[in-house]
DNA sequence: TGGACATTACGATGGCGATCGTAATTGGAG
DNA sequence: CTCCAATTACGATCGCCATCGTAATGTCCA
């Protein structure tokens, strides 16, 4: 009954972003790795990311990131590509996300799994 | 090495600041409140801060903040005033501390206990 | 229609950390 | 010297959360 193309999973509005919730989300190393990867590839799904945790855990982390307002998730068929809410975060917390990404080393070899890969 | 006049508690160097450690430290609400208060009063001791937790807990939080590189602590008699390492943090993570402080509301009435306040 | 795949809801578990009370240490004041 | 205040090390407790396995749901394709 929901044939809406371009559906988005529920997320806080740009003015509802809470610094505590955002920091708690970004405090986890795995979630920070997800953020760093998203910054590189632009958009990715849970299974496309090559992380040292199980997919169900990645899904959990993505939910935390979405509910905190760090990422937004789009419904596309049976996949849910997520991307960083770079503009919203920059407007609300200038420099925060950028500094974190810049200081978060991306483990070599962990890009994506040829889902929407960029290089090569 | 041992300058009796200006002793400092051990802390990471400016180039040893780790984004993960810093974020973990700033993820806690009480520690963020400490940071916000330090930004207002400039320098404060554990007992001078009026917080909803016991002094031993404040001391613990201050240690976490110091070991993460967020604050530096000076030895002054039998007290240890701490202050924000604003410059070091700004150089390493531009905008991070500023955004967090700006977005962290300071509960009204919780300044210091007239210990070393100099709010004009 | 049936099978393969992506996502996630759910429950269980193990570990980490925030908080406390207590005690020990140390410097300052009388 | 004696007392007090400040700090913190230590141990205990307890709640939260990262992670997992499993199962349920939904989509796409042959």
CSV table of C-alpha atoms (C1' of nucleotides) in Angstrom, one decimal:
chain,number,residue,atom,x,y,z
A,1,UNK,CA,0.0,0.0,0.0
A,2,UNK,CA,3.0,2.1,0.2
A,3,UNK,CA,4.2,2.6,-3.4
A,4,UNK,CA,6.0,5.8,-2.7
A,5,UNK,CA,9.2,6.1,-4.6
A,6,UNK,CA,11.9,7.9,-2.7
A,7,UNK,CA,10.9,6.9,0.8
A,8,UNK,CA,13.2,7.6,3.7
A,9,UNK,CA,13.6,5.9,7.0
A,10,UNK,CA,12.6,8.0,10.0
A,11,UNK,CA,15.3,10.5,11.2
A,12,UNK,CA,15.5,13.6,13.3
A,13,UNK,CA,15.0,16.9,11.6
A,14,UNK,CA,17.9,19.4,11.1
A,15,UNK,CA,16.9,21.4,14.1
A,16,UNK,CA,16.4,18.3,16.4
A,17,UNK,CA,20.0,17.2,16.3
A,18,UNK,CA,21.3,16.7,19.8
A,19,UNK,CA,25.0,17.1,20.5
A,20,UNK,CA,24.9,14.4,23.2
A,21,UNK,CA,23.2,11.9,21.0
A,22,UNK,CA,25.5,12.6,18.1
A,23,UNK,CA,28.7,12.3,20.2
A,24,UNK,CA,27.4,9.1,21.8
A,25,UNK,CA,26.9,7.7,18.3
A,26,UNK,CA,30.4,8.9,17.0
A,27,UNK,CA,32.1,7.6,20.2
A,28,UNK,CA,32.0,4.0,18.9
A,29,UNK,CA,35.0,3.0,16.8
A,30,UNK,CA,32.9,0.8,14.4
A,31,UNK,CA,30.4,3.5,13.8
A,32,UNK,CA,33.2,6.0,13.2
A,33,UNK,CA,34.6,3.6,10.6
A,34,UNK,CA,31.2,3.5,8.9
A,35,UNK,CA,31.2,7.3,8.8
A,36,UNK,CA,34.7,7.4,7.4
A,37,UNK,CA,33.7,4.9,4.7
A,38,UNK,CA,30.5,6.7,3.8
A,39,UNK,CA,32.5,9.9,3.4
A,40,UNK,CA,34.7,8.1,0.8
A,41,UNK,CA,32.1,6.2,-1.2
A,42,UNK,CA,29.2,8.6,-0.7
A,43,UNK,CA,26.5,6.0,-0.3
A,44,UNK,CA,26.5,2.4,0.9
A,45,UNK,CA,24.4,-0.4,2.2
A,46,UNK,CA,24.9,-2.6,5.3
A,47,UNK,CA,26.2,-5.5,3.2
A,48,UNK,CA,28.3,-3.4,0.9
A,49,UNK,CA,30.5,-2.3,3.7
A,50,UNK,CA,33.4,-4.5,4.6
A,51,UNK,CA,33.6,-4.4,8.4
A,52,UNK,CA,34.9,-6.8,11.0
A,53,UNK,CA,31.5,-7.3,12.5
A,54,UNK,CA,28.4,-9.3,11.5
A,55,UNK,CA,25.8,-7.7,9.2
A,56,UNK,CA,23.2,-7.6,11.9
A,57,UNK,CA,25.6,-5.6,14.0
A,58,UNK,CA,26.2,-3.2,11.1
A,59,UNK,CA,22.5,-2.8,10.7
A,60,UNK,CA,22.3,-1.9,14.4
A,61,UNK,CA,25.0,0.7,14.1
A,62,UNK,CA,23.4,2.2,11.0
A,63,UNK,CA,20.2,2.5,13.0
A,64,UNK,CA,22.0,4.3,15.8
A,65,UNK,CA,23.7,6.6,13.3
A,66,UNK,CA,20.4,7.3,11.6
A,67,UNK,CA,18.4,8.0,14.8
A,68,UNK,CA,21.2,10.3,16.0
A,69,UNK,CA,21.0,12.2,12.7
A,70,UNK,CA,24.4,11.4,11.4
A,71,UNK,CA,23.2,9.5,8.4
A,72,UNK,CA,20.0,9.4,6.3
A,73,UNK,CA,18.8,6.1,4.8
A,74,UNK,CA,16.9,5.8,1.5
A,75,UNK,CA,14.6,2.9,0.6
A,76,UNK,CA,15.7,1.5,-2.7
A,77,UNK,CA,14.0,-1.8,-3.6
A,78,UNK,CA,15.2,-4.3,-1.0
A,79,UNK,CA,18.3,-2.4,-0.1
A,80,UNK,CA,18.7,0.8,2.1
A,81,UNK,CA,21.6,2.9,1.0
A,82,UNK,CA,22.7,5.4,3.7
A,83,UNK,CA,24.7,8.6,3.3
A,84,UNK,CA,26.1,11.2,5.6
A,85,UNK,CA,24.0,14.2,6.5
A,86,UNK,CA,27.0,16.4,6.0
A,87,UNK,CA,25.2,19.7,5.4
A,88,UNK,CA,22.8,19.4,8.3
A,89,UNK,CA,25.7,18.5,10.7
A,90,UNK,CA,27.9,21.2,9.4
A,91,UNK,CA,25.2,23.8,9.9
A,92,UNK,CA,24.5,22.7,13.4
A,93,UNK,CA,28.0,21.7,14.6
A,94,UNK,CA,30.5,23.4,12.4
A,95,UNK,CA,33.7,21.5,12.0
A,96,UNK,CA,32.7,18.6,14.1
A,97,UNK,CA,32.1,15.9,11.5
A,98,UNK,CA,34.9,17.2,9.3
A,99,UNK,CA,37.4,17.0,12.1
A,100,UNK,CA,36.3,13.6,13.1
A,101,UNK,CA,36.5,12.2,9.6
A,102,UNK,CA,39.9,13.9,9.0
A,103,UNK,CA,41.2,12.3,12.1
A,104,UNK,CA,39.7,8.9,11.6
A,105,UNK,CA,42.1,6.6,9.7
A,106,UNK,CA,40.4,4.3,7.2
A,107,UNK,CA,42.0,0.8,7.4
A,108,UNK,CA,43.6,0.0,4.1
A,109,UNK,CA,41.7,-2.5,2.0
A,110,UNK,CA,38.4,-1.7,3.6
A,111,UNK,CA,36.5,0.3,0.9
A,112,UNK,CA,33.4,-1.4,-0.2
A,113,UNK,CA,32.7,-4.8,-1.7
A,114,UNK,CA,32.3,-3.7,-5.3
A,115,UNK,CA,28.8,-2.6,-4.6
A,116,UNK,CA,29.1,1.0,-5.5
A,117,UNK,CA,32.9,1.1,-5.4
A,118,UNK,CA,34.7,4.0,-6.9
A,119,UNK,CA,38.4,3.4,-7.5
A,120,UNK,CA,40.3,0.9,-9.7
B,1,UNK,CA,62.5,18.4,34.4
B,2,UNK,CA,61.3,18.9,37.9
B,3,UNK,CA,60.2,22.5,38.1
B,4,UNK,CA,58.8,22.8,41.6
B,5,UNK,CA,56.9,26.0,40.7
B,6,UNK,CA,54.9,24.8,37.8
B,7,UNK,CA,54.1,21.1,38.2
B,8,UNK,CA,51.6,19.4,35.9
B,9,UNK,CA,49.9,16.1,36.1
B,10,UNK,CA,50.8,13.7,33.3
B,11,UNK,CA,48.9,14.3,30.0
B,12,UNK,CA,49.3,13.4,26.3
B,13,UNK,CA,51.3,15.6,24.1
B,14,UNK,CA,49.7,17.9,21.5
B,15,UNK,CA,50.5,15.4,18.8
B,16,UNK,CA,49.4,12.4,20.7
B,17,UNK,CA,45.7,13.4,20.9
B,18,UNK,CA,43.5,10.5,19.7
B,19,UNK,CA,40.1,11.3,18.2
B,20,UNK,CA,38.7,8.1,19.6
B,21,UNK,CA,39.8,8.8,23.1
B,22,UNK,CA,38.7,12.4,22.9
B,23,UNK,CA,35.2,11.5,21.6
B,24,UNK,CA,34.8,8.8,24.2
B,25,UNK,CA,35.7,11.4,26.9
B,26,UNK,CA,33.3,14.0,25.5
B,27,UNK,CA,30.5,11.5,25.0
B,28,UNK,CA,29.6,11.5,28.7
B,29,UNK,CA,27.1,14.2,29.8
B,30,UNK,CA,28.7,14.9,33.1
B,31,UNK,CA,32.1,15.4,31.5
B,32,UNK,CA,30.6,17.6,28.9
B,33,UNK,CA,29.1,19.7,31.6
B,34,UNK,CA,32.6,20.0,33.2
B,35,UNK,CA,34.0,21.1,29.9
B,36,UNK,CA,31.3,23.7,29.5
B,37,UNK,CA,31.9,25.0,33.0
B,38,UNK,CA,35.6,25.2,32.5
B,39,UNK,CA,35.0,27.2,29.3
B,40,UNK,CA,33.1,29.7,31.4
B,41,UNK,CA,35.3,30.0,34.5
B,42,UNK,CA,38.6,29.3,32.8
B,43,UNK,CA,40.0,27.2,35.6
B,44,UNK,CA,38.4,25.1,38.4
B,45,UNK,CA,39.1,22.4,40.9
B,46,UNK,CA,37.0,19.3,41.5
B,47,UNK,CA,35.4,20.7,44.6
B,48,UNK,CA,34.8,24.1,43.1
B,49,UNK,CA,32.5,22.7,40.5
B,50,UNK,CA,28.9,22.3,41.5
B,51,UNK,CA,27.8,19.0,39.9
B,52,UNK,CA,25.1,16.5,40.7
B,53,UNK,CA,27.7,13.8,41.4
B,54,UNK,CA,30.0,13.1,44.3
B,55,UNK,CA,33.5,14.6,44.4
B,56,UNK,CA,35.2,11.3,43.9
B,57,UNK,CA,33.2,10.9,40.7
B,58,UNK,CA,34.2,14.4,39.6
B,59,UNK,CA,37.8,13.5,40.2
B,60,UNK,CA,37.4,10.4,38.1
B,61,UNK,CA,35.9,12.4,35.3
B,62,UNK,CA,38.7,14.9,35.5
B,63,UNK,CA,41.2,12.2,35.2
B,64,UNK,CA,39.5,10.8,32.1
B,65,UNK,CA,39.5,14.3,30.6
B,66,UNK,CA,43.1,14.9,31.4
B,67,UNK,CA,44.3,11.5,30.1
B,68,UNK,CA,42.3,12.1,26.9
B,69,UNK,CA,44.0,15.5,26.4
B,70,UNK,CA,40.9,17.6,26.9
B,71,UNK,CA,42.1,19.4,30.0
B,72,UNK,CA,45.4,20.0,31.7
B,73,UNK,CA,45.8,20.0,35.4
B,74,UNK,CA,48.2,22.1,37.4
B,75,UNK,CA,49.5,21.3,40.9
B,76,UNK,CA,48.9,24.2,43.3
B,77,UNK,CA,49.3,23.5,46.9
B,78,UNK,CA,46.9,20.7,47.8
B,79,UNK,CA,44.5,21.6,45.0
B,80,UNK,CA,44.7,20.8,41.3
B,81,UNK,CA,43.1,23.4,39.1
B,82,UNK,CA,42.2,22.2,35.6
B,83,UNK,CA,41.7,24.1,32.4
B,84,UNK,CA,40.7,23.3,28.8
B,85,UNK,CA,43.5,22.6,26.3
B,86,UNK,CA,41.7,24.8,23.9
B,87,UNK,CA,44.6,25.6,21.6
B,88,UNK,CA,45.9,22.1,21.3
B,89,UNK,CA,42.5,20.7,20.5
B,90,UNK,CA,41.7,23.4,18.0
B,91,UNK,CA,44.9,22.8,16.2
B,92,UNK,CA,44.3,19.1,16.0
B,93,UNK,CA,40.5,19.0,15.7
B,94,UNK,CA,39.4,22.3,14.3
B,95,UNK,CA,35.9,23.3,15.4
B,96,UNK,CA,35.3,20.2,17.4
B,97,UNK,CA,35.5,21.5,21.0
B,98,UNK,CA,34.0,24.9,20.0
B,99,UNK,CA,31.0,23.2,18.4
B,100,UNK,CA,30.5,20.9,21.4
B,101,UNK,CA,30.7,23.8,23.9
B,102,UNK,CA,28.4,26.0,21.9
B,103,UNK,CA,25.8,23.2,21.7
B,104,UNK,CA,26.2,22.1,25.4
B,105,UNK,CA,23.7,24.0,27.6
B,106,UNK,CA,25.0,25.0,31.0
B,107,UNK,CA,22.4,24.4,33.7
B,108,UNK,CA,21.5,27.8,35.2
B,109,UNK,CA,22.9,28.3,38.7
B,110,UNK,CA,25.7,25.9,38.2
B,111,UNK,CA,28.7,28.1,37.9
B,112,UNK,CA,31.3,27.6,40.6
B,113,UNK,CA,31.1,27.8,44.3
B,114,UNK,CA,32.9,31.2,44.5
B,115,UNK,CA,36.2,29.4,44.5
B,116,UNK,CA,38.2,30.9,41.7
B,117,UNK,CA,35.4,32.4,39.7
B,118,UNK,CA,36.3,35.6,37.8
B,119,UNK,CA,33.2,36.2,35.7
B,120,UNK,CA,33.7,40.0,35.8
C,1,DT,C1',5.3,-19.2,-7.8
C,2,DG,C1',9.6,-20.3,-5.5
C,3,DG,C1',14.3,-19.3,-4.3
C,4,DA,C1',18.0,-16.2,-3.2
C,5,DC,C1',19.3,-12.1,-1.0
C,6,DA,C1',19.0,-7.7,2.0
C,7,DT,C1',17.4,-5.9,6.1
C,8,DT,C1',16.2,-5.9,10.7
C,9,DA,C1',13.6,-7.2,14.9
C,10,DC,C1',14.4,-10.0,18.9
C,11,DG,C1',16.6,-12.2,22.7
C,12,DA,C1',20.9,-13.5,25.1
C,13,DT,C1',25.4,-12.5,26.7
C,14,DG,C1',29.7,-10.5,28.1
C,15,DG,C1',32.3,-6.6,29.2
C,16,DC,C1',32.9,-1.9,30.1
C,17,DG,C1',32.2,2.2,32.7
C,18,DA,C1',29.6,5.6,35.7
C,19,DT,C1',28.8,6.1,40.3
C,20,DC,C1',29.4,5.5,45.1
C,21,DG,C1',31.6,4.9,49.9
C,22,DT,C1',35.8,4.6,52.2
C,23,DA,C1',40.4,5.3,53.3
C,24,DA,C1',44.9,7.1,52.5
C,25,DT,C1',47.8,11.0,51.4
C,26,DT,C1',49.2,15.6,51.5
C,27,DG,C1',49.4,20.6,52.1
C,28,DG,C1',47.7,24.6,54.7
C,29,DA,C1',46.1,27.0,58.9
C,30,DG,C1',46.0,27.7,63.7
D,1,DC,C1',52.0,19.5,66.3
D,2,DT,C1',47.1,19.0,65.4
D,3,DC,C1',43.1,19.5,62.7
D,4,DC,C1',40.9,20.2,58.4
D,5,DA,C1',40.2,20.4,53.5
D,6,DA,C1',41.3,18.6,48.9
D,7,DT,C1',42.4,14.9,46.0
D,8,DT,C1',42.4,10.4,44.6
D,9,DA,C1',43.3,5.4,44.7
D,10,DC,C1',40.6,1.3,45.5
D,11,DG,C1',36.9,-2.0,45.4
D,12,DA,C1',32.0,-2.9,44.7
D,13,DT,C1',27.8,-2.4,42.3
D,14,DC,C1',24.8,-2.0,38.5
D,15,DG,C1',23.0,-0.6,34.2
D,16,DC,C1',24.0,0.0,29.5
D,17,DC,C1',25.5,-1.5,25.0
D,18,DA,C1',28.3,-3.9,21.4
D,19,DT,C1',28.0,-8.2,19.5
D,20,DC,C1',26.1,-12.4,18.0
D,21,DG,C1',22.7,-16.0,16.2
D,22,DT,C1',18.3,-16.7,14.6
D,23,DA,C1',14.2,-15.8,12.5
D,24,DA,C1',10.8,-13.0,10.2
D,25,DT,C1',9.8,-9.8,6.5
D,26,DG,C1',10.1,-8.0,2.0
D,27,DT,C1',12.0,-7.5,-2.8
D,28,DC,C1',13.8,-9.1,-7.1
D,29,DC,C1',14.3,-12.5,-10.7
D,30,DA,C1',13.9,-16.8,-13.2
